[in-house]
CSV table of C-alpha atoms in Angstrom, one decimal:
chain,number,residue,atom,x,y,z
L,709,UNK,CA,169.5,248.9,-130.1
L,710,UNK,CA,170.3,247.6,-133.5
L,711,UNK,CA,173.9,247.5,-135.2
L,712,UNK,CA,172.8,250.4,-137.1
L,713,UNK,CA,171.5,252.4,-134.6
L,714,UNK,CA,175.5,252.5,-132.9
L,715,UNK,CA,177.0,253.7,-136.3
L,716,UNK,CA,174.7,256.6,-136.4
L,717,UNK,CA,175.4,257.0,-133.2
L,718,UNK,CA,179.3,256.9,-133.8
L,719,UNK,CA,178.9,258.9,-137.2
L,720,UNK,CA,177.4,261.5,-135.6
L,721,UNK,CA,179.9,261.8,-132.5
L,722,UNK,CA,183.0,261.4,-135.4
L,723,UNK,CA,181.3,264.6,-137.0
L,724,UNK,CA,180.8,266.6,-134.0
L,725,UNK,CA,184.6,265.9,-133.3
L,726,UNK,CA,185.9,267.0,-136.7
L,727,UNK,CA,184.0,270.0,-136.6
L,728,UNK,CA,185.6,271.1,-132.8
L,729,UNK,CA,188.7,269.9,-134.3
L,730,UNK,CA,188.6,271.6,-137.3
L,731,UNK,CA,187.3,274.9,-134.8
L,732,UNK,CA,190.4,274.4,-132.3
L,733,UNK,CA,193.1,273.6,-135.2
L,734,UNK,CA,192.5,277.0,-137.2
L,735,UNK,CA,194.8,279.2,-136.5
L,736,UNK,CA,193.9,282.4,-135.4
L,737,UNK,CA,192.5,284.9,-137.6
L,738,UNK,CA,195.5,287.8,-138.5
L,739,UNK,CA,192.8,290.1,-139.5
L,740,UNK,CA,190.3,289.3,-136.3
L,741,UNK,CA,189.5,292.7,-134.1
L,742,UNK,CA,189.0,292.8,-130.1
L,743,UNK,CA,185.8,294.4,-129.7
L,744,UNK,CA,185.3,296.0,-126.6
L,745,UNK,CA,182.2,296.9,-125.1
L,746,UNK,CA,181.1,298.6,-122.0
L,747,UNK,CA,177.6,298.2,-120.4
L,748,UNK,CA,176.6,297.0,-124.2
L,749,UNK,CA,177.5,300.2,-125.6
L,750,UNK,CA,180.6,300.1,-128.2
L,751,UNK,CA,184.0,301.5,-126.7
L,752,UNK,CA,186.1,300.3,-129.8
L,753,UNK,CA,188.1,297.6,-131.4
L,754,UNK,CA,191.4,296.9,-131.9
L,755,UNK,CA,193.4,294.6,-134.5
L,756,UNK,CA,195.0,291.9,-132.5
L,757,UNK,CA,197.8,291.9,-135.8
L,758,UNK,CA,199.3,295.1,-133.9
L,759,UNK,CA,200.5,295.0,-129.9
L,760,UNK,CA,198.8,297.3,-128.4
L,761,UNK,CA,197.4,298.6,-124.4
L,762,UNK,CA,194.6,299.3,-123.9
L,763,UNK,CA,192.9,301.4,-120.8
L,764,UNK,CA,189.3,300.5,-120.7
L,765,UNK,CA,187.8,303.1,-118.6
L,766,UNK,CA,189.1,303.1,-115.4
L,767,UNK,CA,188.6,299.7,-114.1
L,768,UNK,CA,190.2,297.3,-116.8
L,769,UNK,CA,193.2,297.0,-118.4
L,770,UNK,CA,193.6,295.0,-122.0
L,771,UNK,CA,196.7,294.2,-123.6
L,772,UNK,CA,197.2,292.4,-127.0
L,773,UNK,CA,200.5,290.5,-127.8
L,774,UNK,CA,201.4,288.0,-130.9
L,775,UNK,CA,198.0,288.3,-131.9
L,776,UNK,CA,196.3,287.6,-128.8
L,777,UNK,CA,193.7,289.6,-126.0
L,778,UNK,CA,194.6,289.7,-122.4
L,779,UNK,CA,192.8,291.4,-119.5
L,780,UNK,CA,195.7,292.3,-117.0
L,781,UNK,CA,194.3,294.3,-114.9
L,782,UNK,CA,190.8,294.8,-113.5
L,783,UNK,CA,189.8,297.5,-110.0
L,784,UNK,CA,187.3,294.7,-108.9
L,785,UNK,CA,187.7,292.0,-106.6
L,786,UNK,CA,186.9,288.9,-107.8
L,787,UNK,CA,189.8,289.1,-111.2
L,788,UNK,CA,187.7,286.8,-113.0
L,789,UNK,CA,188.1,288.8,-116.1
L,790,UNK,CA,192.2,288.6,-115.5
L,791,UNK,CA,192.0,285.7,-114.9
L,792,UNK,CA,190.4,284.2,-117.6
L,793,UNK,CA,192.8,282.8,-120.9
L,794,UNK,CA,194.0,285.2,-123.6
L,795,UNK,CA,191.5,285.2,-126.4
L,796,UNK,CA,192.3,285.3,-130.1
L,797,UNK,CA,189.6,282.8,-132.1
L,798,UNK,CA,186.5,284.6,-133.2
L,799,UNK,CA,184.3,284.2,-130.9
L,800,UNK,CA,185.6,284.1,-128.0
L,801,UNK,CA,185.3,286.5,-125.2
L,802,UNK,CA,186.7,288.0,-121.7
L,803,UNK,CA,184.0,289.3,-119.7
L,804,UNK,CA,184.0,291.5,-116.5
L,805,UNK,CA,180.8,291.8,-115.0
L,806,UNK,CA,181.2,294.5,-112.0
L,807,UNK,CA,182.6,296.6,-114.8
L,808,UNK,CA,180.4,295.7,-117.1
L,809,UNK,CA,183.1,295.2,-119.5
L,810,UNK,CA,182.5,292.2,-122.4
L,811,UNK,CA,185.4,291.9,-124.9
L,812,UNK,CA,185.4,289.7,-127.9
L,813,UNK,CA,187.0,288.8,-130.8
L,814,UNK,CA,185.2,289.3,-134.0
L,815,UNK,CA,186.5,288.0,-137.4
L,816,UNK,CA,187.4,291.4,-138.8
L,817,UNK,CA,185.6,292.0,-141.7
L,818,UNK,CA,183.2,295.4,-142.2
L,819,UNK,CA,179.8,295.6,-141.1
L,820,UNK,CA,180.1,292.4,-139.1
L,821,UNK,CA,179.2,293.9,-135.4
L,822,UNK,CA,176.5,295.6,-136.7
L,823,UNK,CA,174.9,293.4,-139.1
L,824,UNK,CA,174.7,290.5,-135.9
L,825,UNK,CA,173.1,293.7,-133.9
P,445,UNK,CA,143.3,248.1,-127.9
P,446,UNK,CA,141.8,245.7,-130.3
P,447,UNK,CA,142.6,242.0,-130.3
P,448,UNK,CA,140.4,240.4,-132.6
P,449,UNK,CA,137.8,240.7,-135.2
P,450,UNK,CA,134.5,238.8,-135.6
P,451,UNK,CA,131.8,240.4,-138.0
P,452,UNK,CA,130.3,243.4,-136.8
P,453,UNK,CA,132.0,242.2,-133.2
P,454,UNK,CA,135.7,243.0,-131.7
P,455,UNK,CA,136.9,240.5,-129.1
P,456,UNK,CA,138.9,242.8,-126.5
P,457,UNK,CA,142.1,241.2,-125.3
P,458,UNK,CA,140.2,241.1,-121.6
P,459,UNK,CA,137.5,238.5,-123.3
P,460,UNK,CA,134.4,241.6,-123.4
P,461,UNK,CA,132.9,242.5,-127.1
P,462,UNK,CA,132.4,245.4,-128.5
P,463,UNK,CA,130.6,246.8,-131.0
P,464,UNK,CA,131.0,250.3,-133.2
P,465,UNK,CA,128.3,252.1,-135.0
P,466,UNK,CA,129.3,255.0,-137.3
P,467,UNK,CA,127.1,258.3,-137.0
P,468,UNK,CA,128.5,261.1,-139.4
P,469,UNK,CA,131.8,260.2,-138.5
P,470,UNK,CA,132.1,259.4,-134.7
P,471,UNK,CA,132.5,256.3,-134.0
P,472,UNK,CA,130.0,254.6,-130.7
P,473,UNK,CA,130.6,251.6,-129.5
P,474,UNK,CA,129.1,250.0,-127.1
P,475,UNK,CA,131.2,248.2,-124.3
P,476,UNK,CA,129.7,245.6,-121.2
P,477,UNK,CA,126.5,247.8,-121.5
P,478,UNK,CA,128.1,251.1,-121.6
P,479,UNK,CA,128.3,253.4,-124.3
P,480,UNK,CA,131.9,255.0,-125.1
P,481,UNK,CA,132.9,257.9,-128.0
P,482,UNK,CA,135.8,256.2,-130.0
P,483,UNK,CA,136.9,258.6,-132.6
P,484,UNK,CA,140.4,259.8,-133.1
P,485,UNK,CA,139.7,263.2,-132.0
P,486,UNK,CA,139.2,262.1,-128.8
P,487,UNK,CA,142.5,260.2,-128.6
P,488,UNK,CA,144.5,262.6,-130.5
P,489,UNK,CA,143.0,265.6,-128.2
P,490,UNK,CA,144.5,263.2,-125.4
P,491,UNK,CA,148.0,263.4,-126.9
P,492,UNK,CA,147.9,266.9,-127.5
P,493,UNK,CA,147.2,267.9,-123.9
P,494,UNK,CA,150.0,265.4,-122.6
P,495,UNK,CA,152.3,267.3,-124.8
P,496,UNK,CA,151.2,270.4,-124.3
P,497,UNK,CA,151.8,269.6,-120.0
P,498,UNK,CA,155.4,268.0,-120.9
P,499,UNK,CA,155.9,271.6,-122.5
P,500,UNK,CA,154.8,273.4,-120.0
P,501,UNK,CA,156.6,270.8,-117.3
P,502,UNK,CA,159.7,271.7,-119.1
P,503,UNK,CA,159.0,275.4,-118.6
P,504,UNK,CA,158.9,274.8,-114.9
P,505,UNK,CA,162.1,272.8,-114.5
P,506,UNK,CA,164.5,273.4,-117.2
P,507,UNK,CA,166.5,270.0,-117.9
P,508,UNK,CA,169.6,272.1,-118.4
P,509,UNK,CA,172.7,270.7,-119.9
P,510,UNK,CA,174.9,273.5,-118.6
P,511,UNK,CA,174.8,275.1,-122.4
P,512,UNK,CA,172.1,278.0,-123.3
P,513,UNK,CA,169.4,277.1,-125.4
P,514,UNK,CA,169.8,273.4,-124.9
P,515,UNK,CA,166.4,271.6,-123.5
P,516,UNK,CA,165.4,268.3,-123.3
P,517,UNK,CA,162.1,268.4,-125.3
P,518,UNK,CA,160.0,266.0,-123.3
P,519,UNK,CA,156.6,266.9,-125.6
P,520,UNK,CA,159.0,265.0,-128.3
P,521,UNK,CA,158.4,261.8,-126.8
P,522,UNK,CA,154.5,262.0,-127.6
P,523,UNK,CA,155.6,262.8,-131.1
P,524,UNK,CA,157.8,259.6,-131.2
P,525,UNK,CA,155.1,257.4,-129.4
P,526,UNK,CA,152.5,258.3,-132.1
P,527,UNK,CA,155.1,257.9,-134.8
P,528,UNK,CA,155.3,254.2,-134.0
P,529,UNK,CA,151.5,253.7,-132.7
P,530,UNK,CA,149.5,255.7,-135.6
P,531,UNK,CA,151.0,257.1,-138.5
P,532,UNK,CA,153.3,259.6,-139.3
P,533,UNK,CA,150.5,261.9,-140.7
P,534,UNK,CA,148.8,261.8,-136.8
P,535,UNK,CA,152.5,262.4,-135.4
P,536,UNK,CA,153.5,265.2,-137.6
P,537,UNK,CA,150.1,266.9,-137.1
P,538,UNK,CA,150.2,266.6,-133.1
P,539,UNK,CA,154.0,268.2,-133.4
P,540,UNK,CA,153.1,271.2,-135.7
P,541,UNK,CA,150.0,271.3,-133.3
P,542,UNK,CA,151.9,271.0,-130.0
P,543,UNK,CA,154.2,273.8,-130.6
P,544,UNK,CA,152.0,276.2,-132.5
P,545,UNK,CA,149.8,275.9,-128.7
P,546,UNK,CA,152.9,276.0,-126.9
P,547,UNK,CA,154.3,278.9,-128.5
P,548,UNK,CA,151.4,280.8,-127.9
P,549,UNK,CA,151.2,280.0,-124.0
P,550,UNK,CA,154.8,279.9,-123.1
P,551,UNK,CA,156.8,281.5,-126.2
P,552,UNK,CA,156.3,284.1,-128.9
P,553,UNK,CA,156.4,284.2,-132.8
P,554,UNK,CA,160.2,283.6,-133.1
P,555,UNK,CA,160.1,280.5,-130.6
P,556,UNK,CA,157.1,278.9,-132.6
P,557,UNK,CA,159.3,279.7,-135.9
P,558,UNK,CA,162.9,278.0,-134.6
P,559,UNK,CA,160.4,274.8,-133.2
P,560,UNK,CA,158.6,274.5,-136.3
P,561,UNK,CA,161.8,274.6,-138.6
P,562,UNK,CA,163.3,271.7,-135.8
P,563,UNK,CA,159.9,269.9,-135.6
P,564,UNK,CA,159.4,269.5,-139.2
P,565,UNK,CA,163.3,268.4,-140.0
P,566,UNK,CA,163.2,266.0,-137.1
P,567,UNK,CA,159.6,264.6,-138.8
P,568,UNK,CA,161.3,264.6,-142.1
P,569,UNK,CA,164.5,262.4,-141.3
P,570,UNK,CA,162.3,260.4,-138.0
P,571,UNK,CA,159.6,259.0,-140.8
P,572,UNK,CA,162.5,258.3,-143.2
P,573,UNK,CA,164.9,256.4,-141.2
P,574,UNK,CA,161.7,254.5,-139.9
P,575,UNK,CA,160.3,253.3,-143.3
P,576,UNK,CA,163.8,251.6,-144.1
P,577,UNK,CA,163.6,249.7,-141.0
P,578,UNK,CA,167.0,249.5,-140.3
P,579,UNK,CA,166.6,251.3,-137.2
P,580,UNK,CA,165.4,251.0,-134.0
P,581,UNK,CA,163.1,253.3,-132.3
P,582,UNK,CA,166.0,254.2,-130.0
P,583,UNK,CA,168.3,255.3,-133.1
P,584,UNK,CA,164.9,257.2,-135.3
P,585,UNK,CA,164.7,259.4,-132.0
P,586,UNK,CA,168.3,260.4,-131.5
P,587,UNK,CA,168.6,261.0,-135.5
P,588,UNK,CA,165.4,263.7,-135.0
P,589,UNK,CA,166.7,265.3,-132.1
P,590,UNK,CA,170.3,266.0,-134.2
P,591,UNK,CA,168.5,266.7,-137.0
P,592,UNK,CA,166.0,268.9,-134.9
P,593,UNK,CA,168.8,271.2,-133.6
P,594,UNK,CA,170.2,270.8,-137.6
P,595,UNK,CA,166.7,272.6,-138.8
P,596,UNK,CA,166.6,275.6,-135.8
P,597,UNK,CA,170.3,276.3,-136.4
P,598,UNK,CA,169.4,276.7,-140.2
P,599,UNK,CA,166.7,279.1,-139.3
P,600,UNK,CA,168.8,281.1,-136.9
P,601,UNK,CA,171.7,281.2,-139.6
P,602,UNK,CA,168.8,282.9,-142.2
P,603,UNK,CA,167.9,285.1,-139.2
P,604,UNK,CA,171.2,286.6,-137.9
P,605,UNK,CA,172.7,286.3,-141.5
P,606,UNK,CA,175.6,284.6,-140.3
P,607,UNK,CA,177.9,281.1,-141.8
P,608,UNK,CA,180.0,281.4,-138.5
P,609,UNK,CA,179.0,278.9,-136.4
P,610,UNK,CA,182.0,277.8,-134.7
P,611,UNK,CA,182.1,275.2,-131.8
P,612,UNK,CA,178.4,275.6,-131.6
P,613,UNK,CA,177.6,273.3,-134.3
P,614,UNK,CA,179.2,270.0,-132.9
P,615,UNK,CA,177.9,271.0,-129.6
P,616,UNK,CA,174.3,270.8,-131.2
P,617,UNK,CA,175.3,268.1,-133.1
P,618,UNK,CA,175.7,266.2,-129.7
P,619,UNK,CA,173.2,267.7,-127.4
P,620,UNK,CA,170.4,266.7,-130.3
P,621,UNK,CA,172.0,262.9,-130.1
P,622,UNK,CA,172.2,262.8,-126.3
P,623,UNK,CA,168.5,264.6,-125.7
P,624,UNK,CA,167.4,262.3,-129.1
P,625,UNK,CA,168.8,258.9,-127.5
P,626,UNK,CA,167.0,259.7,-124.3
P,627,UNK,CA,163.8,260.4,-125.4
P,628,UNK,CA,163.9,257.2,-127.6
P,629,UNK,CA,165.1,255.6,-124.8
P,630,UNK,CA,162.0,256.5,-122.8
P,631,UNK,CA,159.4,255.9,-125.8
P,632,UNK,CA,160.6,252.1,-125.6
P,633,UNK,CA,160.3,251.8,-122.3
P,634,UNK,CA,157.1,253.0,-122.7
P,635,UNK,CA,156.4,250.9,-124.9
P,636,UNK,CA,157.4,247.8,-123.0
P,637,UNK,CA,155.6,249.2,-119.7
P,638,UNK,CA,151.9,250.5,-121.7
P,639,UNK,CA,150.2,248.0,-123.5
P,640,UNK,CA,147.3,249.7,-124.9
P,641,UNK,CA,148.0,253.2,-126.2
């Protein structure tokens, strides 16, 4: 390995950094939606600006506070889902498989689900 | 293979002699009373196969990472090899090659698309950072295999239409160093280990 081989080495690990940093810095969007879907059909979104509980069928529970998507409750065993993080950066997502529940956080603006599907 | 040259005759590095006669482009020679085809074809057809079986190796056991969509690319190391042994005509030609076949056996359309857009920025910046010399073969590999990942996240950004890459772009950033580094890694070796390619 050569001198210069190590600095693109480093260059390109100091850029891979920046970028997660600069992902993991921004705060969260105030205009991103929780997009909630069941069995891959849409159930609806929600801002995550306004605190707000929601029932997602039967089996789950969501609730979003300060900006931010939690899965409280869940009728399955496992809890995965409820256990998983609150979720705010777009994204990011809470997923409950025996429900077939997948929520997600989308950056808010029009058209954007369905322009990706 | 060839060691040195004497007229009409080439001194193998084993002490035999050989000879080549030219017929309408094929090259014969004529080795310790044998006769042998020596034509590029016939070593380049050799290359493709071996890359075309690392494909298809990979197919059978993913070298997973633990992150979708992230793969080793073992046929890459043929690339690199004929990169440093031929040209980088031979090596671009036996990429574009390789994956077009590859596609066809193991992927579809889209695969062949997001491979050709990798293969041909990997070529691009590989025969680049080679012809400064500033490099070794170990640093020209792990820059194609970032700047592989660099081309097929381009493409996929045209497809979906999309800017928002997120944390997905320094993760390809270093799985295309790591999987790069590695195959350079191996090509030296190679190198070291294989005397005659």
């Amino acid at each position: 390995m050569k001198k210069n081989d190590w600095i693109l080495i480093i260059a390109v690990l100091a850029a891979a950094l920046i970028f997660l940093g600069i992902h993991f810095m921004r705060p969260s969007q105030g205009d991103a939606m929780a997009v909630v879907t069941i069995d891959g059909g849409t159930f609806g979104s929600w801002p995550l600006s306004k605190d707000h509980t929601v029932e997602i069928g039967d089996g789950n529970r969501l609730v979003i506070k300060d900006g931010k998507a939690d899965m409280v409750w869940a009728d399955c065993p496992d809890k995965l889902c409820v256990n998983q993080k609150a979720i705010s950066r777009e994204g990011e997502s809470i997923i409950c498989l025996p429900n077939k529940v997948v929520v997600s956080i989308v950056g808010g603006e029009e058209g954007e689900v369905d322009s990706v599907t | 293979m060839w060691a040195e040259r004497k007229g009409k005759w080439i001194r193998l590095h084993d002490g035999s002699f050989l000879t080549e006669t030219r017929t309408g482009g094929i090259y014969f020679g004529i080795m310790a009373g044998g006769i042998y085809l020596r034509h590029r074809a016939a070593y380049f057809g050799v290359f493709t196969a071996l890359a075309l079986i690392f494909s298809y190796l990979e197919t059978l056991i993913p070298f997973s990472f633990g992150i979708p969509g992230i793969k080793l690319g073992l046929a890459n190391l043929l690339t690199v090899i004929l990169l440093y042994k031929r040209n980088a005509r031979e090596a671009l030609l036996l990429s574009v090659v390789r994956i077009v076949l590859s596609g066809f056996l193991f992927g579809n359309l889209w695969s062949i698309l997001y491979s050709l857009a990798g293969g041909l920025m990997s070529m691009l910046v590989m025969v680049f950072l080679k012809r400064t010399g500033k490099f070794s073969i170990m640093g020209v590999s792990a820059a194609g295999g970032v700047s592989h990942n660099m081309g097929q996240l381009l493409v996929a950004m045209a497809v979906v239409e999309t800017y928002r890459v997120g944390y997905y772009f320094p993760v390809l950033l270093i799985a295309g160093l790591a999987t790069g580094l590695l195959i350079g890694i191996a090509a030296n070796e190679v190198f070291q280990r294989v005397r005659h390619i």
